[in-house]
């Protein structure tokens, strides 16, 4: 299996938390591509989930399916900084169980 230099993170977050997420990502140099930094993309999505008993959801109630608008944020980071980047996201994310997907990238910006 090849070694990947970069990964893409997909982060689902309420729109209200985008500015604090952008700052957290900038602080760990995520989204640095060539001679540009703070590079990310986001799009509006609709997400669904059901909190189970014993949870403390940011939105919704245990046992009920929730459907809410969110942002899907996509950003690249160096593979060697993935753990630090995920931890930075977790510190500012309001959800008890945030969705943060880490995807290895074969090439970036080519």
Short mmCIF file of C-alpha atoms in Angstrom, two decimals:
data_model
loop_
_atom_site.label_atom_id
_atom_site.label_comp_id
_atom_site.label_asym_id
_atom_site.label_seq_id
_atom_site.Cartn_x
_atom_site.Cartn_y
_atom_site.Cartn_z
CA UNK A 1 0.00 0.00 0.00
CA UNK A 2 1.42 3.43 -0.90
CA UNK A 3 2.23 5.99 1.75
CA UNK A 4 -0.07 9.01 1.51
CA UNK A 5 1.30 12.48 2.27
CA UNK A 6 -2.13 14.12 2.58
CA UNK A 7 -5.60 13.28 3.77
CA UNK A 8 -8.96 14.92 3.32
CA UNK A 9 -11.14 15.46 6.35
CA UNK A 10 -14.91 15.62 5.95
CA UNK A 11 -16.48 17.28 8.99
CA UNK A 12 -20.21 17.67 9.56
CA UNK A 13 -20.99 20.64 11.81
CA UNK A 14 -23.74 23.21 12.48
CA UNK A 15 -23.29 26.35 10.37
CA UNK A 16 -23.05 28.43 13.56
CA UNK A 17 -19.73 26.74 14.38
CA UNK A 18 -17.97 27.32 11.04
CA UNK A 19 -15.89 30.34 12.17
CA UNK A 20 -14.50 28.56 15.25
CA UNK A 21 -13.78 25.45 13.16
CA UNK A 22 -11.94 27.55 10.56
CA UNK A 23 -9.76 29.04 13.30
CA UNK A 24 -9.03 25.61 14.83
CA UNK A 25 -8.02 24.25 11.41
CA UNK A 26 -5.83 27.28 10.70
CA UNK A 27 -4.08 26.84 14.06
CA UNK A 28 -2.91 23.32 13.07
CA UNK A 29 -2.12 24.36 9.46
CA UNK A 30 -4.87 22.21 7.92
CA UNK A 31 -5.87 23.47 4.49
CA UNK A 32 -2.32 24.48 3.54
CA UNK A 33 -1.90 23.79 -0.19
CA UNK A 34 1.27 25.09 -1.86
CA UNK A 35 1.54 28.84 -1.29
CA UNK A 36 -2.03 29.11 0.07
CA UNK A 37 -3.39 28.40 3.50
CA UNK A 38 -6.83 28.38 5.14
CA UNK A 39 -8.15 26.44 2.10
CA UNK A 40 -11.39 24.55 2.68
CA UNK A 41 -14.74 23.97 1.07
CA UNK A 42 -18.15 23.62 2.62
CA UNK A 43 -21.63 22.85 1.40
CA UNK A 44 -25.03 22.72 3.01
CA UNK A 45 -26.41 19.25 3.65
CA UNK A 46 -29.30 17.72 5.56
CA UNK A 47 -28.29 15.13 8.14
CA UNK A 48 -30.31 12.58 10.11
CA UNK A 49 -29.55 10.76 13.36
CA UNK A 50 -31.23 9.22 16.40
CA UNK A 51 -29.65 9.73 19.80
CA UNK A 52 -29.81 6.54 21.87
CA UNK A 53 -30.57 6.31 25.58
CA UNK A 54 -27.81 7.69 27.77
CA UNK A 55 -26.68 10.29 25.23
CA UNK A 56 -26.59 14.06 25.69
CA UNK A 57 -27.21 15.36 22.16
CA UNK A 58 -26.50 18.92 21.10
CA UNK A 59 -29.66 18.70 18.97
CA UNK A 60 -32.56 16.28 19.22
CA UNK A 61 -33.88 13.97 21.92
CA UNK A 62 -33.01 10.40 22.84
CA UNK A 63 -35.06 7.85 20.91
CA UNK A 64 -36.26 10.33 18.26
CA UNK A 65 -34.92 10.72 14.73
CA UNK A 66 -33.61 14.23 14.09
CA UNK A 67 -33.22 15.88 10.70
CA UNK A 68 -31.27 19.13 10.66
CA UNK A 69 -29.32 21.32 8.24
CA UNK A 70 -25.55 21.16 8.66
CA UNK A 71 -22.39 22.02 6.77
CA UNK A 72 -20.09 19.41 5.29
CA UNK A 73 -16.60 20.91 5.55
CA UNK A 74 -13.78 19.44 3.45
CA UNK A 75 -10.15 20.26 4.19
CA UNK A 76 -6.77 18.67 3.51
CA UNK A 77 -4.03 18.08 6.03
CA UNK A 78 -0.66 16.36 6.12
CA UNK A 79 -0.95 12.71 7.13
CA UNK A 80 1.56 13.27 9.92
CA UNK A 81 -0.77 15.86 11.46
CA UNK A 82 -4.06 13.93 11.24
CA UNK A 83 -4.30 13.09 14.95
CA UNK A 84 -3.54 16.68 15.96
CA UNK A 85 -6.05 18.00 13.40
CA UNK A 86 -8.84 15.65 14.50
CA UNK A 87 -8.21 16.62 18.13
CA UNK A 88 -8.40 20.33 17.22
CA UNK A 89 -11.76 19.71 15.52
CA UNK A 90 -13.07 17.76 18.52
CA UNK A 91 -12.17 20.60 20.89
CA UNK A 92 -14.45 23.08 19.05
CA UNK A 93 -17.17 20.73 17.82
CA UNK A 94 -20.45 20.91 19.76
CA UNK A 95 -21.54 17.30 19.15
CA UNK A 96 -21.02 14.49 21.61
CA UNK A 97 -20.05 12.19 18.69
CA UNK A 98 -18.85 14.40 15.83
CA UNK A 99 -18.61 12.91 12.33
CA UNK A 100 -15.01 13.42 11.17
CA UNK A 101 -14.04 11.25 8.24
CA UNK A 102 -10.36 10.94 7.30
CA UNK A 103 -9.70 9.90 3.71
CA UNK A 104 -6.17 9.29 2.32
CA UNK A 105 -5.46 11.21 -0.89
CA UNK A 106 -3.33 9.87 -3.69
CA UNK A 107 -2.63 13.34 -5.12
CA UNK A 108 -3.38 16.91 -4.11
CA UNK A 109 -3.61 19.93 -6.37
CA UNK A 110 -2.35 18.30 -9.55
#
